[in-house]
């Protein structure tokens, strides 16, 4: 067990002891009271703030402050600390604290710049305030315009406060993590992240390979991928996989019949006659695009995957409540939408192949065309003003660090093909695909056990506590 990282006083004392100058040379982790910061009074955690350069091209300029929680779990002496790289981008890492308690290794949770309790915050309350209104509109063009307007208001507010949204990108994020590592006194650590966390982890491998013992990435987001141009095809692939998997299961097909016809009829019917559903104190308008988008969002969740044929069947019978609940629950009040847009606009959407994006939508019609349409991202990003990251940020990552790559076959956003793409540059990688999982496979019980086993000994493929090829166990009437 590595125990708790050094406090500021310890670092200062160490500097004095060896008679070296610590004047700006040694990053400092300033300990703060966890009970005050996150209202957690447990003794298994320590909380810190770490100053990082706001702009790495001007290292002597202004600082940002990132918030860090170290979870001191028993039994991790042979593994070393594990940096938890959360996704979005925009999620608050400290909100994953309870999930990280009880792991067989210490976990370092860093609220990435612009998120959580780090300062400045790119949380856009303007988007929170329109959420109820958006649910009532369905998935319409009007809704897109309202989102763009609220985001523009957030951008103006941040600019008036002196915040430059172009400083929030993956390169800066990865450099922040290395400063945090040094401030906590770790020579090396392990990396663990799903979704955008994998993208961030790959950047750390690129910039600071000597600091990484081993890495586990799930739901891989490659730097070289054109997200907006490729997503429509990936979304359709996941929906088609659901349809084909049900057809291949005697129980599923006998219970629900042709899912393709069922989904198409639902989308077309709701395109013509939207239905308003009252759930969780809000009105959720289910039009064709909202139904298609809800199917896509449900495919993120392993639990929802097995439920989807049943839920679509009940929707065809006029009961849309459960699907409307899934749509309404797709909300995190701690999420930093400003960080989301800064990273995506700067690292991806600013260089999207617009023709490829529109071509990917050519075979879609009605609600599906609208649900999978990302063409509005270009204008939204132009208004947001995050700029464009250098071409080097979109180059493949090459590394010989032991890396475990996990994928869920149904993942509609970061599909298995992206894991294979990244694996081409990782000479010591191991790949596992779970046939019944969606997004975030390392947080599923079986995936989590594989993570634990791999970190114990990254020189070999991990033991797997389930059959990765097992198909979904469909929920039947």
Coordinates of C-alpha atoms in Angstrom, one line a residue:
X1 CA 0.0 0.0 0.0
X2 CA 1.4 3.3 -1.0
X3 CA -0.7 5.1 1.5
X4 CA -1.5 8.8 1.3
X5 CA 0.5 11.1 -1.0
X6 CA 2.7 13.7 0.5
X7 CA 1.1 16.8 1.9
X8 CA 2.4 20.3 1.2
X9 CA 4.2 20.5 4.5
X10 CA 5.9 17.2 3.8
X11 CA 7.1 18.4 0.4
X12 CA 8.4 21.7 1.9
X13 CA 10.2 19.8 4.6
X14 CA 11.8 17.5 2.0
X15 CA 13.0 20.5 0.0
X16 CA 14.6 22.0 3.0
X17 CA 16.2 18.7 4.1
X18 CA 18.1 18.2 0.8
X19 CA 18.8 21.9 0.5
X20 CA 17.3 22.4 -3.0
X21 CA 15.2 25.2 -4.3
X22 CA 11.5 24.4 -4.5
X23 CA 10.7 27.8 -6.0
X24 CA 8.2 26.7 -8.6
X25 CA 10.2 23.6 -9.5
X26 CA 8.3 21.1 -7.5
X27 CA 4.5 20.8 -8.1
X28 CA 2.6 21.1 -4.8
X29 CA -0.5 19.2 -3.7
X30 CA -2.3 21.4 -1.2
X31 CA -4.4 19.3 1.1
X32 CA -8.0 20.5 1.8
X33 CA -10.7 19.2 4.1
X34 CA -12.7 16.5 2.3
X35 CA -15.6 17.1 4.7
X36 CA -15.8 20.7 3.5
X37 CA -15.0 20.1 -0.2
X38 CA -17.2 17.1 -0.9
X39 CA -19.1 16.6 2.4
X40 CA -17.3 13.3 2.9
X41 CA -16.0 12.6 6.4
X42 CA -14.5 9.1 5.8
X43 CA -10.9 8.5 6.7
X44 CA -10.0 6.5 3.6
X45 CA -9.7 9.6 1.3
X46 CA -7.5 12.7 1.1
X47 CA -8.4 15.7 -1.0
X48 CA -6.0 18.2 -2.7
X49 CA -5.9 21.0 -5.1
X50 CA -3.0 21.3 -7.6
X51 CA -2.1 24.4 -9.6
X52 CA -1.5 23.8 -13.3
X53 CA -0.6 26.3 -16.0
X54 CA -3.7 27.7 -17.7
X55 CA -1.9 27.9 -21.0
X56 CA 1.0 25.5 -21.5
X57 CA 2.5 27.8 -24.1
X58 CA 2.9 30.4 -21.3
X59 CA 4.0 28.2 -18.3
X60 CA 4.8 31.3 -16.2
X61 CA 1.4 32.8 -16.8
X62 CA -1.8 32.3 -14.9
X63 CA -2.8 29.0 -13.2
X64 CA -5.8 26.9 -13.1
X65 CA -6.7 24.7 -10.1
X66 CA -7.6 21.1 -10.4
X67 CA -9.3 19.2 -7.6
X68 CA -8.0 15.7 -6.6
X69 CA -9.3 12.9 -4.4
X70 CA -7.0 10.0 -3.4
X71 CA -8.9 6.9 -2.3
X72 CA -6.7 4.9 0.1
X73 CA -7.8 1.3 -0.5
X74 CA -6.2 -1.7 1.2
X75 CA -4.3 -4.3 -0.7
X76 CA -2.7 -2.2 -3.5
X77 CA 1.0 -2.4 -2.6
X78 CA 1.9 -4.4 -5.6
X79 CA -0.2 -2.5 -8.1
X80 CA 0.6 1.1 -7.3
X81 CA -1.9 4.0 -7.7
X82 CA -4.4 4.0 -10.4
X83 CA -5.5 7.3 -12.1
X84 CA -9.2 7.2 -12.8
X85 CA -9.8 8.9 -16.1
X86 CA -13.5 9.7 -16.4
X87 CA -15.4 10.5 -19.6
X88 CA -17.7 12.9 -21.3
X89 CA -15.6 14.9 -21.5
X90 CA -17.2 16.8 -18.7
X91 CA -17.9 14.4 -15.9
X92 CA -16.8 15.2 -12.4
X93 CA -14.3 12.5 -11.3
X94 CA -15.0 13.0 -7.6
X95 CA -18.6 11.9 -8.2
X96 CA -17.2 8.3 -8.8
X97 CA -15.8 8.2 -5.3
X98 CA -18.2 5.5 -4.0
X99 CA -17.6 3.2 -7.0
X100 CA -13.8 3.5 -6.3
X101 CA -14.0 2.6 -2.7
X102 CA -13.1 -1.1 -2.0
X103 CA -11.0 -1.5 -5.2
X104 CA -7.8 -3.6 -4.6
X105 CA -5.6 -0.5 -5.4
X106 CA -5.4 3.1 -4.5
X107 CA -7.4 5.4 -6.9
X108 CA -6.6 9.0 -7.8
X109 CA -9.7 10.9 -9.0
X110 CA -8.9 14.2 -10.8
X111 CA -11.6 16.6 -11.7
X112 CA -10.2 17.5 -15.1
X113 CA -9.8 21.2 -15.9
X114 CA -13.2 22.9 -16.3
X115 CA -15.1 20.1 -14.5
X116 CA -16.3 19.3 -11.0
X117 CA -14.6 21.3 -8.3
X118 CA -11.7 22.4 -10.4
X119 CA -11.4 26.1 -11.2
X120 CA -12.4 27.8 -13.4
X121 CA -15.5 25.7 -14.0
X122 CA -17.0 25.3 -17.5
X123 CA -20.3 24.2 -16.1
X124 CA -23.1 25.8 -18.2
X125 CA -26.1 26.4 -16.0
X126 CA -27.7 27.9 -19.1
X127 CA -28.1 24.4 -20.5
X128 CA -29.4 23.0 -17.2
X129 CA -32.1 25.7 -17.2
X130 CA -33.5 24.6 -20.6
X131 CA -33.6 20.9 -20.0
X132 CA -37.3 20.6 -19.1
X133 CA -38.2 22.7 -22.1
X134 CA -36.1 20.5 -24.4
X135 CA -37.8 17.3 -23.1
X136 CA -41.1 18.8 -24.0
X137 CA -40.0 19.7 -27.5
X138 CA -38.9 16.3 -28.6
X139 CA -35.8 15.9 -30.9
X140 CA -36.6 18.8 -33.2
X141 CA -34.7 21.5 -35.2
X142 CA -36.1 24.0 -32.7
X143 CA -34.4 22.1 -29.9
X144 CA -31.0 22.3 -31.6
X145 CA -31.4 26.0 -32.0
X146 CA -32.3 26.4 -28.4
X147 CA -29.2 24.4 -27.3
X148 CA -27.0 26.5 -29.5
X149 CA -28.4 29.7 -28.0
X150 CA -27.9 28.6 -24.4
X151 CA -24.4 27.5 -25.2
X152 CA -23.7 30.9 -26.7
X153 CA -24.9 32.5 -23.6
X154 CA -22.6 30.3 -21.5
X155 CA -19.7 31.3 -23.7
X156 CA -20.4 35.0 -23.3
X157 CA -20.6 34.6 -19.5
X158 CA -17.3 32.7 -19.4
X159 CA -15.6 35.2 -21.7
X160 CA -16.8 38.1 -19.5
X161 CA -15.2 36.3 -16.5
X162 CA -11.9 36.1 -18.4
X163 CA -12.1 32.4 -19.3
X164 CA -10.6 31.3 -22.6
X165 CA -12.4 28.2 -23.7
X166 CA -9.6 27.3 -26.1
X167 CA -7.5 26.3 -23.2
X168 CA -9.6 23.3 -22.4
X169 CA -8.4 20.4 -24.6
X170 CA -7.0 16.9 -24.3
X171 CA -3.3 17.9 -24.6
X172 CA -3.6 20.4 -21.7
X173 CA -5.7 17.8 -19.8
X174 CA -2.9 15.2 -20.2
X175 CA -0.3 17.6 -19.1
X176 CA -2.3 18.5 -16.0
X177 CA -2.4 14.8 -15.0
X178 CA 1.4 14.6 -15.1
X179 CA 1.7 17.6 -12.8
X180 CA -0.8 16.0 -10.4
X181 CA 1.2 12.7 -10.5
X182 CA 4.4 14.6 -9.6
X183 CA 2.7 16.7 -6.9
X184 CA 1.4 13.5 -5.3
X185 CA 4.9 12.0 -5.2
X186 CA 4.3 9.1 -7.6
X187 CA 7.1 8.1 -10.0
X188 CA 4.7 5.9 -11.9
X189 CA 1.0 5.1 -11.9
X190 CA -1.6 3.1 -13.8
X191 CA -4.2 4.5 -16.1
X192 CA -7.9 3.4 -16.2
X193 CA -10.5 5.1 -18.3
X194 CA -13.5 4.5 -20.5
X195 CA -14.8 6.6 -23.4
X196 CA -13.2 10.0 -23.3
X197 CA -11.1 8.7 -20.5
X198 CA -9.5 6.3 -23.0
X199 CA -8.7 9.3 -25.3
X200 CA -7.1 11.2 -22.4
X201 CA -5.2 8.1 -21.4
X202 CA -3.8 7.6 -24.9
X203 CA -2.6 11.2 -24.8
X204 CA -0.8 10.6 -21.5
X205 CA 0.8 7.5 -23.1
X206 CA 1.9 9.7 -25.9
X207 CA 3.3 12.5 -23.8
X208 CA 4.5 10.8 -20.6
X209 CA 5.1 7.0 -21.3
X210 CA 7.8 6.7 -18.7
X211 CA 5.3 7.5 -16.0
X212 CA 2.8 4.7 -16.8
X213 CA 3.1 1.1 -15.4
X214 CA 0.1 -0.3 -17.2
X215 CA -3.2 1.0 -18.7
X216 CA -6.8 -0.3 -19.1
X217 CA -9.0 1.5 -21.6
X218 CA -12.6 0.7 -22.5
X219 CA -15.0 2.1 -25.1
X220 CA -12.0 3.4 -27.0
X221 CA -12.0 6.9 -28.5
X222 CA -9.1 7.1 -31.0
X223 CA -7.5 10.5 -31.6
X224 CA -7.4 9.8 -35.4
X225 CA -11.1 9.1 -35.7
X226 CA -13.5 11.6 -37.2
X227 CA -16.2 11.3 -34.6
X228 CA -19.1 13.3 -36.2
X229 CA -18.5 11.8 -39.6
X230 CA -18.3 8.2 -38.4
X231 CA -21.0 8.3 -35.7
X232 CA -24.1 7.9 -37.9
X233 CA -22.7 4.6 -39.3
X234 CA -21.8 3.4 -35.8
X235 CA -25.2 4.3 -34.4
X236 CA -26.9 2.4 -37.3
X237 CA -24.6 -0.6 -36.8
X238 CA -25.6 -0.8 -33.1
X239 CA -29.3 -0.6 -33.9
X240 CA -28.9 -3.2 -36.7
X241 CA -27.0 -5.5 -34.3
X242 CA -29.9 -5.3 -31.8
X243 CA -32.4 -6.2 -34.6
X244 CA -30.2 -9.1 -35.9
X245 CA -29.5 -10.5 -32.4
X246 CA -33.1 -10.7 -31.5
X247 CA -33.9 -12.4 -34.8
X248 CA -31.2 -14.9 -34.1
X249 CA -32.7 -15.8 -30.7
X250 CA -35.7 -18.1 -30.9
X251 CA -37.1 -16.7 -27.7
X252 CA -36.7 -13.1 -28.6
X253 CA -38.0 -13.5 -32.1
X254 CA -41.1 -15.5 -31.0
X255 CA -41.9 -12.9 -28.3
X256 CA -41.3 -9.7 -30.4
X257 CA -41.2 -10.6 -34.1
X258 CA -39.4 -8.5 -36.6
X259 CA -37.8 -5.7 -34.6
X260 CA -36.8 -3.7 -37.7
X261 CA -40.4 -3.4 -38.8
X262 CA -41.4 -2.6 -35.3
X263 CA -38.9 0.2 -34.8
X264 CA -39.5 1.6 -38.3
X265 CA -43.3 1.7 -37.6
X266 CA -42.8 3.4 -34.3
X267 CA -40.5 6.0 -35.7
X268 CA -42.7 6.8 -38.7
X269 CA -45.8 6.9 -36.5
X270 CA -44.3 9.2 -34.0
X271 CA -42.9 11.4 -36.8
X272 CA -46.5 11.9 -37.9
X273 CA -48.2 12.0 -34.4
X274 CA -45.8 12.7 -31.5
X275 CA -46.9 11.6 -28.1
X276 CA -46.4 13.6 -24.8
X277 CA -45.6 11.4 -21.8
X278 CA -45.6 12.6 -18.2
X279 CA -42.6 11.2 -16.3
X280 CA -40.7 12.4 -13.3
X281 CA -42.6 15.6 -13.1
X282 CA -41.8 16.5 -16.7
X283 CA -43.4 16.3 -20.1
X284 CA -41.4 14.2 -22.5
X285 CA -42.4 14.5 -26.2
X286 CA -41.7 11.3 -28.0
X287 CA -41.5 12.1 -31.7
X288 CA -39.8 9.9 -34.3
X289 CA -36.4 11.3 -33.7
X290 CA -36.7 11.2 -29.9
X291 CA -37.7 7.5 -30.2
X292 CA -34.7 6.8 -32.4
X293 CA -32.4 8.7 -30.2
X294 CA -33.7 6.9 -27.1
X295 CA -32.9 3.5 -28.7
X296 CA -29.4 4.8 -29.4
X297 CA -29.0 6.1 -25.8
X298 CA -30.4 2.8 -24.3
X299 CA -27.7 0.8 -26.2
X300 CA -25.1 2.4 -24.0
X301 CA -26.4 0.4 -21.1
X302 CA -26.0 -3.4 -20.8
X303 CA -29.2 -3.6 -18.7
X304 CA -31.2 -1.6 -21.2
X305 CA -29.9 -3.6 -24.1
X306 CA -31.7 -6.8 -22.8
X307 CA -34.8 -4.7 -22.1
X308 CA -35.1 -2.9 -25.5
X309 CA -37.1 -5.5 -27.5
X310 CA -39.7 -5.7 -24.6
X311 CA -39.8 -1.9 -24.3
X312 CA -40.3 -1.4 -28.0
X313 CA -43.0 -3.9 -28.0
X314 CA -44.9 -2.2 -25.1
X315 CA -44.4 1.1 -27.0
X316 CA -46.0 -0.3 -30.0
X317 CA -49.0 -1.2 -27.7
X318 CA -49.2 2.5 -26.7
X319 CA -47.1 2.5 -23.5
X320 CA -44.1 4.8 -24.0
X321 CA -43.5 5.5 -20.3
X322 CA -40.4 3.4 -19.8
X323 CA -38.7 4.7 -23.0
X324 CA -39.6 8.3 -22.0
X325 CA -38.0 7.6 -18.5
X326 CA -34.8 6.5 -20.2
X327 CA -34.8 9.7 -22.2
X328 CA -35.5 11.9 -19.2
X329 CA -32.9 10.2 -17.0
X330 CA -30.1 11.0 -19.5
X331 CA -29.0 13.9 -17.3
X332 CA -26.2 14.6 -14.9
X333 CA -26.5 17.9 -13.0
X334 CA -22.7 17.9 -12.3
X335 CA -21.8 17.6 -16.0
X336 CA -19.7 20.3 -17.5
X337 CA -21.1 21.0 -20.9
X338 CA -18.6 23.8 -21.5
X339 CA -15.7 21.3 -21.2
X340 CA -17.6 18.8 -23.4
X341 CA -17.9 21.4 -26.2
X342 CA -14.4 22.8 -25.8
X343 CA -12.7 19.4 -26.1
X344 CA -14.9 18.0 -28.9
X345 CA -14.9 21.3 -30.9
X346 CA -11.2 21.8 -30.6
X347 CA -10.0 18.2 -30.9
X348 CA -12.5 16.8 -33.3
X349 CA -15.4 18.7 -34.8
X350 CA -13.3 21.6 -36.1
X351 CA -11.7 19.3 -38.6
X352 CA -14.7 17.1 -39.4
X353 CA -15.1 16.0 -43.0
X354 CA -18.5 17.6 -43.6
X355 CA -19.1 15.7 -46.9
X356 CA -18.4 12.4 -45.2
X357 CA -20.7 13.3 -42.4
X358 CA -23.6 14.1 -44.7
X359 CA -22.9 11.0 -46.8
X360 CA -23.2 8.9 -43.7
X361 CA -26.7 10.1 -43.3
X362 CA -27.7 9.5 -47.0
X363 CA -29.5 6.2 -46.3
X364 CA -31.3 7.5 -43.2
X365 CA -34.8 8.9 -43.4
X366 CA -37.3 10.5 -41.0
X367 CA -36.6 10.2 -37.3
X368 CA -33.4 8.3 -37.7
X369 CA -31.9 10.9 -40.1
X370 CA -32.6 13.6 -37.5
X371 CA -31.4 11.5 -34.5
X372 CA -28.1 10.7 -36.2
X373 CA -27.5 14.2 -37.8
X374 CA -24.5 16.0 -36.4
X375 CA -24.2 18.6 -39.2
X376 CA -25.3 21.4 -36.8
X377 CA -22.1 20.8 -34.7
X378 CA -20.0 22.7 -37.1
X379 CA -21.9 26.0 -36.6
X380 CA -22.3 25.4 -32.9
X381 CA -18.5 24.9 -32.6
X382 CA -17.8 28.0 -34.6
X383 CA -19.9 30.1 -32.2
X384 CA -18.3 28.4 -29.1
X385 CA -14.8 29.6 -30.2
X386 CA -12.6 26.8 -28.9
X387 CA -10.4 26.9 -32.0
X388 CA -8.6 23.9 -33.5
X389 CA -6.0 21.8 -31.9
X390 CA -2.7 21.1 -33.8
X391 CA -2.7 18.1 -36.2
X392 CA -0.4 16.2 -33.9
X393 CA -3.3 15.8 -31.5
X394 CA -5.1 13.7 -34.0
X395 CA -2.2 11.4 -34.9
X396 CA -2.3 7.7 -33.8
X397 CA -0.6 6.8 -30.5
X398 CA 2.3 4.4 -30.6
X399 CA 3.3 2.7 -27.3
X400 CA 4.8 -0.4 -25.8
X401 CA 3.2 0.1 -22.4
X402 CA 1.1 -3.0 -21.4
X403 CA -2.5 -2.0 -22.2
X404 CA -5.8 -3.8 -21.9
X405 CA -8.5 -2.8 -24.4
X406 CA -12.1 -3.6 -23.6
X407 CA -15.1 -3.2 -25.9
X408 CA -18.9 -3.8 -25.7
X409 CA -20.3 -5.2 -28.9
X410 CA -23.4 -3.1 -28.7
X411 CA -21.6 0.2 -28.0
X412 CA -23.3 2.8 -30.3
X413 CA -20.7 5.5 -29.8
X414 CA -17.3 3.9 -29.4
X415 CA -17.6 0.6 -31.3
X416 CA -15.2 -2.4 -31.2
X417 CA -13.7 -1.3 -34.6
X418 CA -12.2 1.7 -32.8
X419 CA -10.4 -0.5 -30.3
X420 CA -8.9 -2.5 -33.2
X421 CA -7.8 0.8 -34.7
X422 CA -6.0 1.9 -31.6
X423 CA -4.5 -1.5 -31.0
X424 CA -2.5 -1.1 -34.2
X425 CA -0.1 1.3 -32.4
X426 CA 0.0 -0.6 -29.1
X427 CA 2.5 -3.3 -29.3
X428 CA 1.7 -4.9 -25.9
X429 CA -2.0 -4.7 -25.9
X430 CA -4.7 -7.3 -25.1
X431 CA -8.2 -7.1 -26.5
X432 CA -11.4 -8.4 -25.0
X433 CA -14.8 -7.9 -26.5
X434 CA -18.0 -8.6 -24.5
X435 CA -20.9 -9.7 -26.7
X436 CA -23.7 -8.4 -24.4
X437 CA -22.1 -5.2 -23.1
X438 CA -22.7 -1.6 -24.3
X439 CA -20.7 1.4 -23.3
X440 CA -18.2 1.5 -20.4
X441 CA -17.3 -2.2 -20.2
X442 CA -14.7 -1.8 -17.4
X443 CA -17.5 -0.7 -15.0
X444 CA -19.5 -3.8 -15.5
X445 CA -18.9 -6.5 -12.9
X446 CA -17.1 -9.0 -15.3
X447 CA -15.1 -6.2 -16.9
X448 CA -14.2 -4.8 -13.5
X449 CA -12.8 -8.2 -12.4
X450 CA -10.7 -8.3 -15.6
X451 CA -9.3 -4.8 -14.8
X452 CA -8.4 -5.9 -11.3
X453 CA -6.6 -9.0 -12.5
X454 CA -4.8 -7.2 -15.3
X455 CA -3.4 -4.6 -13.0
X456 CA -2.1 -7.3 -10.7
X457 CA 0.0 -8.7 -13.5
X458 CA -0.1 -6.8 -16.8
X459 CA 2.4 -9.2 -18.4
X460 CA -0.4 -11.6 -19.2
X461 CA -4.0 -11.6 -20.4
X462 CA -6.4 -11.3 -17.4
X463 CA -8.6 -14.0 -16.1
X464 CA -12.2 -13.4 -17.1
X465 CA -15.0 -14.2 -14.7
X466 CA -17.6 -14.6 -17.4
X467 CA -18.0 -15.8 -20.9
X468 CA -17.3 -12.7 -23.1
X469 CA -19.2 -14.4 -26.0
X470 CA -22.4 -14.8 -24.0
X471 CA -25.3 -13.0 -25.8
X472 CA -27.8 -10.8 -24.0
X473 CA -30.4 -12.5 -21.8
X474 CA -33.5 -10.9 -23.3
X475 CA -36.2 -9.7 -21.0
X476 CA -39.3 -11.6 -22.1
X477 CA -43.0 -11.0 -21.4

